[in-house]
Amino acid sequence: MKLLKIDSLHKTFKKHKVSAVDGASFSIFKGEVLGLVGESGCGKTTLAKLILRLIDADKGSIFYKDKDLLKISHSDMRKTRKSLQIIFQDPYASLDPRMRIGEVIEEVYDIHKNVTGREKKNKAIELLETVGLGEVYLQRLSSELSGGERQRVGIARALATDPEFIICDEPVSSLDISIQAQILNLLIDLQKRKNLTYLFISHDLGVIGSICDRVMVMQSGKFVESGSCETIFRNPKHEYTKTLLKSALLS
Amino acid sequence: MLLQIKNLKVGYRNIEVVRGVELNIDKGECVGLIGESGCGKTTVGLSVTKLIPERIGMTSGEILFEDKNILKLNPEELRNIRGKKISYVFQEPFSSLNPVFTVYEQIREMLEKKNNIYIQIAEILKSVGLEKIIGRKNVYPHELSGGMQQRAMIGMAIASKPSLVILDEPTTALDVTIQRQILDLITGLKNKMNLSILFISHDLRIVFSIADKIGIMYAGKIVEYGTKEKIISSPSHPYTIGLIDSIPSFEHRKQLFNVIGGKAPLFSELPKGCKFYPRCRFRIKECLKKEPELKDISADHFSRCILTSEIAARRLPKQNRSI
Ligand SMILES: Nc1ncnc2c1ncn2[C@@H]1O[C@H](COP(=O)(O)OP(=O)(O)OP(=O)(O)O)[C@@H](O)[C@H]1O
Ligand SMILES: Nc1ncnc2c1ncn2[C@@H]1O[C@H](COP(=O)(O)OP(=O)(O)OP(=O)(O)O)[C@@H](O)[C@H]1O
Ligand SMILES: [Mg+2]
Ligand SMILES: [Mg+2]
């Protein structure tokens, strides 16, 4: 079943006439992990924000479970956002520095009315544990964390709503290999157990190769290549993909 | 010696997270500082230019830069050093770029000489791979992608022709090709202008490709320090060995590695004795007695472990490692 279907999506930032997303079309199946790679500034984050309607598209359509997200009302979109989450690339910009981590995560449960304070707290602790942080972090302000700790709070917050579909925008870029492995294993495990769907943006081909089924390559707002990781990694067709793979092998 | 960090200690809310760090950087030298998330790398970096306000962190020790103790300087003296002699690329670029000024204005502000401004800015933008915004004088930081912001910060940092630059995870959001370009740029400046660099990263592969010397940090202390060659050829602390053995080779990319296992201790509940003990594959009872000192193993190579000589023989077999 197609969970998300996008057709000729366009977004131009008028002031500088930058076509950040220039006619993107693709689908994601339920339970699929789809990788998105492409050089810095090619439009990956813009695409993610368009899907969540954090910025407005110029034209095109985004069907999520048969609803066109570009046409539904704001209140419908708010409801949809519960099952459609994002882990932001820049955790600093997406967390309020004056909020305690406990509040950041528990806030998510406020939408469900019949969860008690105690239950909320327990769930928050459990989530923090799964990302390698613990109960002591509940009382911290998000400005009192290290960069990698903030990135993990962003992951815990996205998981809190029990989403069906998560857009992961460079979710492990500032984490060291052992914590990276722990987080990726957690994401894979959740995906298998709950049949979650991910759009996974990363510049790290190792990470993409280890968790994605399919991968799309983007350049200047357009998709230039897509296919199974095996095919693309073995036999890249596009110039950018080739350079990317070559330098990955050398490093 | 351009920079000497002596017995640096920093505590947040009465909990010490940097617990006596020693690190020297010579003129024209690149020192890599590596360690897992939360071990105190950024805190060390920020201390070098006294960027942790007293109400947030208690700092002690000495930071000698050109023989002056930075921790003792007044705000006026600090202003003459920050962004001029020492520049800083922060871990989270967007939080440190000024949202109300254009990228052009912010680079211009940092330029050492104020002649031929636009030519200079264009050159800087080109060197960090931001050709796209050359001539676009009205671009604000929020109009750049994550990786472009990171590169704009690097551009600002080199604009002032500093003698020391602190780079905190400068390439996290960049793919290997641009990463390479940035690393080459930095190495070039190091060779041409005798630039000194403190390079903070969680990624050993990157540090191996750029640093002359490497400090490995664990739970607020340096646990191993040495030239890059020594660290690669004969890593001696069990934590360093775990880090190196965790680097996946391209063929093994389908596996996810967590050779070290377990997780870092909380600073509020540090174990007695060696802080790495709970996760160490090589541990013996003796390790619990007291926290080991940083010992010489050979010239330019130190380790904070009492077992040093026996460990190497018990590493992962070579065919299972990428280095
Ligand atoms: N709010 C904005 N206003 C104007 N231009 C923007 C805005 N946001 C992004 N852009 C531009 O759109 C293009 C795509 O940006 P985007 O953030 O989508 O890139 P990205 O692929 O996520 O890159 P990175 O890997 O560096 O994060 C860039 O050229 C950027 O400068
Ligand atoms: N303002 C603060 N108040 C309280 N604790 C803090 C504060 N800033 C950082 N910490 C804590 O100090 C420790 C060291 O943080 P630091 O930012 O130096 O780590 P780091 O090594 O740079 O980690 P990362 O790789 O995740 O960026 C962490 O445990 C963090 O939670
Ligand atoms: Mg992005
Ligand atoms: Mg840091």
PDB file of C-alpha atoms in Angstrom, chain B residues 26-287:
ATOM      1  CA  ASP B  26      51.857  24.348  18.708  1.00  0.00           C
ATOM      2  CA  LYS B  27      52.006  26.899  15.910  1.00  0.00           C
ATOM      3  CA  GLY B  28      50.816  25.314  12.674  1.00  0.00           C
ATOM      4  CA  GLU B  29      49.629  22.176  14.396  1.00  0.00           C
ATOM      5  CA  CYS B  30      46.228  20.493  14.253  1.00  0.00           C
ATOM      6  CA  VAL B  31      45.122  18.713  17.403  1.00  0.00           C
ATOM      7  CA  GLY B  32      42.030  16.509  17.223  1.00  0.00           C
ATOM      8  CA  LEU B  33      39.820  16.074  20.258  1.00  0.00           C
ATOM      9  CA  ILE B  34      37.589  13.068  20.108  1.00  0.00           C
ATOM     10  CA  GLY B  35      35.139  11.280  22.358  1.00  0.00           C
ATOM     11  CA  GLU B  36      31.544  10.224  22.636  1.00  0.00           C
ATOM     12  CA  SER B  37      28.504  12.432  22.964  1.00  0.00           C
ATOM     13  CA  GLY B  38      28.459  14.287  26.283  1.00  0.00           C
ATOM     14  CA  CYS B  39      32.069  13.594  27.316  1.00  0.00           C
ATOM     15  CA  GLY B  40      32.979  17.294  27.506  1.00  0.00           C
ATOM     16  CA  LYS B  41      34.539  18.202  24.149  1.00  0.00           C
ATOM     17  CA  THR B  42      32.496  21.345  23.501  1.00  0.00           C
ATOM     18  CA  THR B  43      33.012  22.454  27.087  1.00  0.00           C
ATOM     19  CA  VAL B  44      36.793  22.329  26.561  1.00  0.00           C
ATOM     20  CA  GLY B  45      36.467  24.256  23.298  1.00  0.00           C
ATOM     21  CA  LEU B  46      34.264  26.952  24.803  1.00  0.00           C
ATOM     22  CA  SER B  47      36.643  27.376  27.752  1.00  0.00           C
ATOM     23  CA  VAL B  48      39.541  28.216  25.459  1.00  0.00           C
ATOM     24  CA  THR B  49      37.930  31.550  24.624  1.00  0.00           C
ATOM     25  CA  LYS B  50      36.228  31.850  28.005  1.00  0.00           C
ATOM     26  CA  LEU B  51      32.783  31.493  26.526  1.00  0.00           C
ATOM     27  CA  ILE B  52      31.149  29.844  29.534  1.00  0.00           C
ATOM     28  CA  PRO B  53      29.628  32.551  31.747  1.00  0.00           C
ATOM     29  CA  GLU B  54      30.263  32.197  35.476  1.00  0.00           C
ATOM     30  CA  ARG B  55      26.578  31.825  36.295  1.00  0.00           C
ATOM     31  CA  ILE B  56      26.467  28.728  34.071  1.00  0.00           C
ATOM     32  CA  GLY B  57      29.783  27.001  34.691  1.00  0.00           C
ATOM     33  CA  MET B  58      32.595  27.118  37.246  1.00  0.00           C
ATOM     34  CA  THR B  59      35.933  27.098  35.451  1.00  0.00           C
ATOM     35  CA  SER B  60      39.400  26.633  36.937  1.00  0.00           C
ATOM     36  CA  GLY B  61      42.886  25.899  35.626  1.00  0.00           C
ATOM     37  CA  GLU B  62      44.829  27.874  33.062  1.00  0.00           C
ATOM     38  CA  ILE B  63      44.412  28.561  29.360  1.00  0.00           C
ATOM     39  CA  LEU B  64      47.670  30.082  28.175  1.00  0.00           C
ATOM     40  CA  PHE B  65      47.435  31.698  24.760  1.00  0.00           C
ATOM     41  CA  GLU B  66      50.569  33.533  23.670  1.00  0.00           C
ATOM     42  CA  ASP B  67      51.586  33.258  27.333  1.00  0.00           C
ATOM     43  CA  LYS B  68      48.529  35.119  28.657  1.00  0.00           C
ATOM     44  CA  ASN B  69      45.990  33.292  30.813  1.00  0.00           C
ATOM     45  CA  ILE B  70      42.718  33.724  28.945  1.00  0.00           C
ATOM     46  CA  LEU B  71      40.666  32.833  31.997  1.00  0.00           C
ATOM     47  CA  LYS B  72      42.030  35.959  33.710  1.00  0.00           C
ATOM     48  CA  LEU B  73      41.419  38.457  30.899  1.00  0.00           C
ATOM     49  CA  ASN B  74      38.830  41.230  31.153  1.00  0.00           C
ATOM     50  CA  PRO B  75      36.005  41.591  28.605  1.00  0.00           C
ATOM     51  CA  GLU B  76      37.904  44.266  26.674  1.00  0.00           C
ATOM     52  CA  GLU B  77      40.992  42.065  26.308  1.00  0.00           C
ATOM     53  CA  LEU B  78      38.835  39.099  25.352  1.00  0.00           C
ATOM     54  CA  ARG B  79      37.188  41.100  22.578  1.00  0.00           C
ATOM     55  CA  ASN B  80      40.619  41.671  21.069  1.00  0.00           C
ATOM     56  CA  ILE B  81      41.219  37.940  20.911  1.00  0.00           C
ATOM     57  CA  ARG B  82      37.856  36.386  20.072  1.00  0.00           C
ATOM     58  CA  GLY B  83      37.037  36.408  16.399  1.00  0.00           C
ATOM     59  CA  LYS B  84      40.434  37.975  15.677  1.00  0.00           C
ATOM     60  CA  LYS B  85      43.304  35.852  16.923  1.00  0.00           C
ATOM     61  CA  ILE B  86      41.111  32.922  17.853  1.00  0.00           C
ATOM     62  CA  SER B  87      38.043  32.127  15.829  1.00  0.00           C
ATOM     63  CA  TYR B  88      35.387  29.579  16.563  1.00  0.00           C
ATOM     64  CA  VAL B  89      33.117  27.403  14.467  1.00  0.00           C
ATOM     65  CA  PHE B  90      30.277  26.336  16.724  1.00  0.00           C
ATOM     66  CA  GLN B  91      28.717  22.900  16.731  1.00  0.00           C
ATOM     67  CA  GLU B  92      25.230  24.135  15.902  1.00  0.00           C
ATOM     68  CA  PRO B  93      25.775  26.741  13.200  1.00  0.00           C
ATOM     69  CA  PHE B  94      22.339  28.272  13.107  1.00  0.00           C
ATOM     70  CA  SER B  95      22.328  29.085  16.792  1.00  0.00           C
ATOM     71  CA  SER B  96      25.521  31.088  16.423  1.00  0.00           C
ATOM     72  CA  LEU B  97      24.959  32.940  13.163  1.00  0.00           C
ATOM     73  CA  ASN B  98      23.250  36.260  13.748  1.00  0.00           C
ATOM     74  CA  PRO B  99      19.744  36.025  12.248  1.00  0.00           C
ATOM     75  CA  VAL B 100      19.335  39.746  11.606  1.00  0.00           C
ATOM     76  CA  PHE B 101      22.462  40.294   9.522  1.00  0.00           C
ATOM     77  CA  THR B 102      23.106  38.991   6.035  1.00  0.00           C
ATOM     78  CA  VAL B 103      25.828  36.421   5.414  1.00  0.00           C
ATOM     79  CA  TYR B 104      27.760  39.081   3.497  1.00  0.00           C
ATOM     80  CA  GLU B 105      27.576  41.493   6.426  1.00  0.00           C
ATOM     81  CA  GLN B 106      28.729  38.829   8.843  1.00  0.00           C
ATOM     82  CA  ILE B 107      31.730  37.814   6.763  1.00  0.00           C
ATOM     83  CA  ARG B 108      32.634  41.457   6.101  1.00  0.00           C
ATOM     84  CA  GLU B 109      32.610  42.107   9.838  1.00  0.00           C
ATOM     85  CA  MET B 110      35.291  39.453  10.304  1.00  0.00           C
ATOM     86  CA  LEU B 111      37.619  40.511   7.472  1.00  0.00           C
ATOM     87  CA  GLU B 112      41.090  41.409   8.622  1.00  0.00           C
ATOM     88  CA  LYS B 113      41.724  44.002   5.906  1.00  0.00           C
ATOM     89  CA  LYS B 114      38.835  46.137   4.708  1.00  0.00           C
ATOM     90  CA  ASN B 115      39.992  46.666   1.107  1.00  0.00           C
ATOM     91  CA  ASN B 116      38.488  44.954  -1.949  1.00  0.00           C
ATOM     92  CA  ILE B 117      35.799  43.613   0.333  1.00  0.00           C
ATOM     93  CA  TYR B 118      33.640  41.960  -2.308  1.00  0.00           C
ATOM     94  CA  ILE B 119      36.557  40.218  -3.949  1.00  0.00           C
ATOM     95  CA  GLN B 120      37.700  38.903  -0.597  1.00  0.00           C
ATOM     96  CA  ILE B 121      34.210  37.697   0.314  1.00  0.00           C
ATOM     97  CA  ALA B 122      33.786  36.016  -3.053  1.00  0.00           C
ATOM     98  CA  GLU B 123      37.078  34.181  -2.553  1.00  0.00           C
ATOM     99  CA  ILE B 124      36.056  33.004   0.891  1.00  0.00           C
ATOM    100  CA  LEU B 125      32.655  31.820  -0.321  1.00  0.00           C
ATOM    101  CA  LYS B 126      34.291  29.950  -3.167  1.00  0.00           C
ATOM    102  CA  SER B 127      36.784  28.250  -0.868  1.00  0.00           C
ATOM    103  CA  VAL B 128      33.981  26.832   1.293  1.00  0.00           C
ATOM    104  CA  GLY B 129      31.937  25.695  -1.709  1.00  0.00           C
ATOM    105  CA  LEU B 130      29.311  28.440  -1.489  1.00  0.00           C
ATOM    106  CA  GLU B 131      29.719  29.701  -5.077  1.00  0.00           C
ATOM    107  CA  LYS B 132      25.913  29.700  -5.241  1.00  0.00           C
ATOM    108  CA  ILE B 133      25.609  32.765  -3.053  1.00  0.00           C
ATOM    109  CA  ILE B 134      28.481  34.816  -4.452  1.00  0.00           C
ATOM    110  CA  GLY B 135      27.069  38.240  -5.320  1.00  0.00           C
ATOM    111  CA  ARG B 136      23.834  37.569  -3.437  1.00  0.00           C
ATOM    112  CA  LYS B 137      24.380  40.213  -0.795  1.00  0.00           C
ATOM    113  CA  ASN B 138      20.914  39.986   0.722  1.00  0.00           C
ATOM    114  CA  VAL B 139      20.985  36.326   1.811  1.00  0.00           C
ATOM    115  CA  TYR B 140      20.214  35.755   5.491  1.00  0.00           C
ATOM    116  CA  PRO B 141      21.355  32.697   7.483  1.00  0.00           C
ATOM    117  CA  HIS B 142      17.854  31.179   7.683  1.00  0.00           C
ATOM    118  CA  GLU B 143      17.756  31.135   3.897  1.00  0.00           C
ATOM    119  CA  LEU B 144      20.621  28.653   3.791  1.00  0.00           C
ATOM    120  CA  SER B 145      20.464  24.882   4.186  1.00  0.00           C
ATOM    121  CA  GLY B 146      22.041  23.235   7.249  1.00  0.00           C
ATOM    122  CA  GLY B 147      25.264  22.386   5.457  1.00  0.00           C
ATOM    123  CA  MET B 148      25.462  25.839   3.847  1.00  0.00           C
ATOM    124  CA  GLN B 149      25.167  27.474   7.272  1.00  0.00           C
ATOM    125  CA  GLN B 150      27.976  25.293   8.522  1.00  0.00           C
ATOM    126  CA  ARG B 151      30.149  26.421   5.616  1.00  0.00           C
ATOM    127  CA  ALA B 152      29.217  30.086   6.104  1.00  0.00           C
ATOM    128  CA  MET B 153      30.489  29.778   9.696  1.00  0.00           C
ATOM    129  CA  ILE B 154      33.748  28.297   8.478  1.00  0.00           C
ATOM    130  CA  GLY B 155      34.060  31.170   6.002  1.00  0.00           C
ATOM    131  CA  MET B 156      33.615  33.706   8.794  1.00  0.00           C
ATOM    132  CA  ALA B 157      36.142  31.891  10.954  1.00  0.00           C
ATOM    133  CA  ILE B 158      38.915  32.050   8.377  1.00  0.00           C
ATOM    134  CA  ALA B 159      38.095  35.596   7.218  1.00  0.00           C
ATOM    135  CA  SER B 160      39.908  37.194  10.135  1.00  0.00           C
ATOM    136  CA  LYS B 161      43.142  35.280   9.412  1.00  0.00           C
ATOM    137  CA  PRO B 162      43.313  33.974  12.975  1.00  0.00           C
ATOM    138  CA  SER B 163      46.298  32.202  14.488  1.00  0.00           C
ATOM    139  CA  LEU B 164      44.068  29.594  16.155  1.00  0.00           C
ATOM    140  CA  VAL B 165      40.739  28.233  15.002  1.00  0.00           C
ATOM    141  CA  ILE B 166      38.496  25.992  17.076  1.00  0.00           C
ATOM    142  CA  LEU B 167      36.299  23.811  14.913  1.00  0.00           C
ATOM    143  CA  ASP B 168      33.539  21.996  16.786  1.00  0.00           C
ATOM    144  CA  GLU B 169      32.135  19.198  14.598  1.00  0.00           C
ATOM    145  CA  PRO B 170      32.507  21.440  11.528  1.00  0.00           C
ATOM    146  CA  THR B 171      31.472  18.921   8.912  1.00  0.00           C
ATOM    147  CA  THR B 172      28.667  16.898  10.524  1.00  0.00           C
ATOM    148  CA  ALA B 173      26.059  17.986   7.995  1.00  0.00           C
ATOM    149  CA  LEU B 174      28.267  17.612   4.942  1.00  0.00           C
ATOM    150  CA  ASP B 175      28.688  14.730   2.551  1.00  0.00           C
ATOM    151  CA  VAL B 176      32.102  13.235   1.913  1.00  0.00           C
ATOM    152  CA  THR B 177      32.870  15.332  -1.149  1.00  0.00           C
ATOM    153  CA  ILE B 178      32.310  18.700   0.520  1.00  0.00           C
ATOM    154  CA  GLN B 179      33.827  17.374   3.719  1.00  0.00           C
ATOM    155  CA  ARG B 180      36.979  16.636   1.731  1.00  0.00           C
ATOM    156  CA  GLN B 181      36.979  20.146   0.260  1.00  0.00           C
ATOM    157  CA  ILE B 182      36.657  21.721   3.722  1.00  0.00           C
ATOM    158  CA  LEU B 183      39.356  19.510   5.219  1.00  0.00           C
ATOM    159  CA  ASP B 184      41.687  20.337   2.322  1.00  0.00           C
ATOM    160  CA  LEU B 185      40.943  24.026   2.774  1.00  0.00           C
ATOM    161  CA  ILE B 186      41.811  23.845   6.459  1.00  0.00           C
ATOM    162  CA  THR B 187      44.976  21.843   5.840  1.00  0.00           C
ATOM    163  CA  GLY B 188      45.957  24.364   3.172  1.00  0.00           C
ATOM    164  CA  LEU B 189      45.567  27.278   5.582  1.00  0.00           C
ATOM    165  CA  LYS B 190      47.503  25.365   8.184  1.00  0.00           C
ATOM    166  CA  ASN B 191      50.431  24.936   5.826  1.00  0.00           C
ATOM    167  CA  LYS B 192      50.258  28.362   4.193  1.00  0.00           C
ATOM    168  CA  MET B 193      49.510  30.570   7.188  1.00  0.00           C
ATOM    169  CA  ASN B 194      50.846  28.386   9.955  1.00  0.00           C
ATOM    170  CA  LEU B 195      47.316  28.202  11.355  1.00  0.00           C
ATOM    171  CA  SER B 196      46.814  26.187  14.547  1.00  0.00           C
ATOM    172  CA  ILE B 197      43.669  24.124  14.905  1.00  0.00           C
ATOM    173  CA  LEU B 198      41.677  22.487  17.650  1.00  0.00           C
ATOM    174  CA  PHE B 199      39.469  20.028  15.785  1.00  0.00           C
ATOM    175  CA  ILE B 200      36.610  18.573  17.836  1.00  0.00           C
ATOM    176  CA  SER B 201      34.825  15.578  16.395  1.00  0.00           C
ATOM    177  CA  HIS B 202      33.060  12.336  17.221  1.00  0.00           C
ATOM    178  CA  ASP B 203      34.320  10.740  14.031  1.00  0.00           C
ATOM    179  CA  LEU B 204      37.754   9.107  14.173  1.00  0.00           C
ATOM    180  CA  ARG B 205      37.989   8.758  10.411  1.00  0.00           C
ATOM    181  CA  ILE B 206      37.813  12.522   9.953  1.00  0.00           C
ATOM    182  CA  VAL B 207      40.264  13.229  12.759  1.00  0.00           C
ATOM    183  CA  PHE B 208      42.691  10.696  11.304  1.00  0.00           C
ATOM    184  CA  SER B 209      42.585  12.511   7.996  1.00  0.00           C
ATOM    185  CA  ILE B 210      43.369  15.965   9.375  1.00  0.00           C
ATOM    186  CA  ALA B 211      45.035  15.957  12.799  1.00  0.00           C
ATOM    187  CA  ASP B 212      48.736  15.804  13.684  1.00  0.00           C
ATOM    188  CA  LYS B 213      48.045  14.873  17.280  1.00  0.00           C
ATOM    189  CA  ILE B 214      44.963  13.349  18.835  1.00  0.00           C
ATOM    190  CA  GLY B 215      43.493  13.516  22.325  1.00  0.00           C
ATOM    191  CA  ILE B 216      40.874  10.932  23.214  1.00  0.00           C
ATOM    192  CA  MET B 217      38.488  12.074  25.877  1.00  0.00           C
ATOM    193  CA  TYR B 218      36.350   9.932  28.135  1.00  0.00           C
ATOM    194  CA  ALA B 219      34.093  11.152  30.961  1.00  0.00           C
ATOM    195  CA  GLY B 220      35.773  14.545  31.204  1.00  0.00           C
ATOM    196  CA  LYS B 221      39.429  13.519  30.992  1.00  0.00           C
ATOM    197  CA  ILE B 222      41.962  12.789  28.294  1.00  0.00           C
ATOM    198  CA  VAL B 223      42.515   9.016  28.405  1.00  0.00           C
ATOM    199  CA  GLU B 224      45.001   8.785  25.560  1.00  0.00           C
ATOM    200  CA  TYR B 225      47.093  11.322  23.722  1.00  0.00           C
ATOM    201  CA  GLY B 226      49.618  10.954  20.971  1.00  0.00           C
ATOM    202  CA  THR B 227      50.643  11.650  17.413  1.00  0.00           C
ATOM    203  CA  LYS B 228      48.190  10.413  14.831  1.00  0.00           C
ATOM    204  CA  GLU B 229      50.652   7.736  13.719  1.00  0.00           C
ATOM    205  CA  LYS B 230      51.006   6.351  17.245  1.00  0.00           C
ATOM    206  CA  ILE B 231      47.245   6.322  17.809  1.00  0.00           C
ATOM    207  CA  ILE B 232      46.636   4.502  14.536  1.00  0.00           C
ATOM    208  CA  SER B 233      49.487   2.024  14.811  1.00  0.00           C
ATOM    209  CA  SER B 234      49.431   1.308  18.528  1.00  0.00           C
ATOM    210  CA  PRO B 235      46.320   2.505  20.323  1.00  0.00           C
ATOM    211  CA  SER B 236      46.819   1.768  23.999  1.00  0.00           C
ATOM    212  CA  HIS B 237      43.751   2.677  25.997  1.00  0.00           C
ATOM    213  CA  PRO B 238      40.894   0.137  25.807  1.00  0.00           C
ATOM    214  CA  TYR B 239      38.459   2.953  24.929  1.00  0.00           C
ATOM    215  CA  THR B 240      40.591   4.065  21.974  1.00  0.00           C
ATOM    216  CA  ILE B 241      40.883   0.466  20.823  1.00  0.00           C
ATOM    217  CA  GLY B 242      37.093   0.114  21.008  1.00  0.00           C
ATOM    218  CA  LEU B 243      36.663   3.301  18.963  1.00  0.00           C
ATOM    219  CA  ILE B 244      39.054   2.200  16.252  1.00  0.00           C
ATOM    220  CA  ASP B 245      37.649  -1.299  16.083  1.00  0.00           C
ATOM    221  CA  SER B 246      34.152   0.171  15.677  1.00  0.00           C
ATOM    222  CA  ILE B 247      34.982   1.929  12.415  1.00  0.00           C
ATOM    223  CA  PRO B 248      33.016  -0.035   9.841  1.00  0.00           C
ATOM    224  CA  SER B 249      34.786  -0.893   6.641  1.00  0.00           C
ATOM    225  CA  PHE B 250      32.772  -0.262   3.498  1.00  0.00           C
ATOM    226  CA  GLU B 251      32.253  -3.994   2.936  1.00  0.00           C
ATOM    227  CA  HIS B 252      30.777  -4.329   6.395  1.00  0.00           C
ATOM    228  CA  ARG B 253      28.388  -1.443   6.014  1.00  0.00           C
ATOM    229  CA  LYS B 254      25.352  -3.677   6.470  1.00  0.00           C
ATOM    230  CA  GLN B 255      26.347  -4.340  10.057  1.00  0.00           C
ATOM    231  CA  LEU B 256      25.873  -1.807  12.789  1.00  0.00           C
ATOM    232  CA  PHE B 257      28.743  -1.661  15.151  1.00  0.00           C
ATOM    233  CA  ASN B 258      28.783  -1.199  18.827  1.00  0.00           C
ATOM    234  CA  VAL B 259      32.028  -2.809  19.794  1.00  0.00           C
ATOM    235  CA  ILE B 260      32.338  -0.843  23.006  1.00  0.00           C
ATOM    236  CA  GLY B 261      28.888  -1.672  24.397  1.00  0.00           C
ATOM    237  CA  GLY B 262      27.256  -0.213  27.488  1.00  0.00           C
ATOM    238  CA  LYS B 263      26.962   3.515  27.946  1.00  0.00           C
ATOM    239  CA  ALA B 264      28.935   6.380  29.380  1.00  0.00           C
ATOM    240  CA  PRO B 265      28.505   6.947  33.119  1.00  0.00           C
ATOM    241  CA  LEU B 266      26.608   9.985  34.368  1.00  0.00           C
ATOM    242  CA  PHE B 267      28.870  12.714  35.699  1.00  0.00           C
ATOM    243  CA  SER B 268      26.804  12.727  38.872  1.00  0.00           C
ATOM    244  CA  GLU B 269      27.460   9.016  39.439  1.00  0.00           C
ATOM    245  CA  LEU B 270      30.998   8.403  38.233  1.00  0.00           C
ATOM    246  CA  PRO B 271      32.358   5.000  39.288  1.00  0.00           C
ATOM    247  CA  LYS B 272      35.363   4.676  41.580  1.00  0.00           C
ATOM    248  CA  GLY B 273      38.742   3.995  40.045  1.00  0.00           C
ATOM    249  CA  CYS B 274      39.022   3.920  36.270  1.00  0.00           C
ATOM    250  CA  LYS B 275      35.932   5.556  34.757  1.00  0.00           C
ATOM    251  CA  PHE B 276      35.944   3.179  31.812  1.00  0.00           C
ATOM    252  CA  TYR B 277      35.966   0.096  34.056  1.00  0.00           C
ATOM    253  CA  PRO B 278      32.264  -0.866  33.662  1.00  0.00           C
ATOM    254  CA  ARG B 279      32.627  -1.098  29.878  1.00  0.00           C
ATOM    255  CA  CYS B 280      36.168  -2.399  29.624  1.00  0.00           C
ATOM    256  CA  ARG B 281      36.894  -5.779  28.079  1.00  0.00           C
ATOM    257  CA  PHE B 282      40.325  -5.928  29.651  1.00  0.00           C
ATOM    258  CA  ARG B 283      39.505  -4.912  33.211  1.00  0.00           C
ATOM    259  CA  ILE B 284      41.033  -6.417  36.332  1.00  0.00           C
ATOM    260  CA  LYS B 285      40.287  -5.814  40.030  1.00  0.00           C
ATOM    261  CA  GLU B 286      43.288  -3.533  40.353  1.00  0.00           C
ATOM    262  CA  CYS B 287      41.542  -0.972  38.075  1.00  0.00           C
TER     263      CYS B 287
END
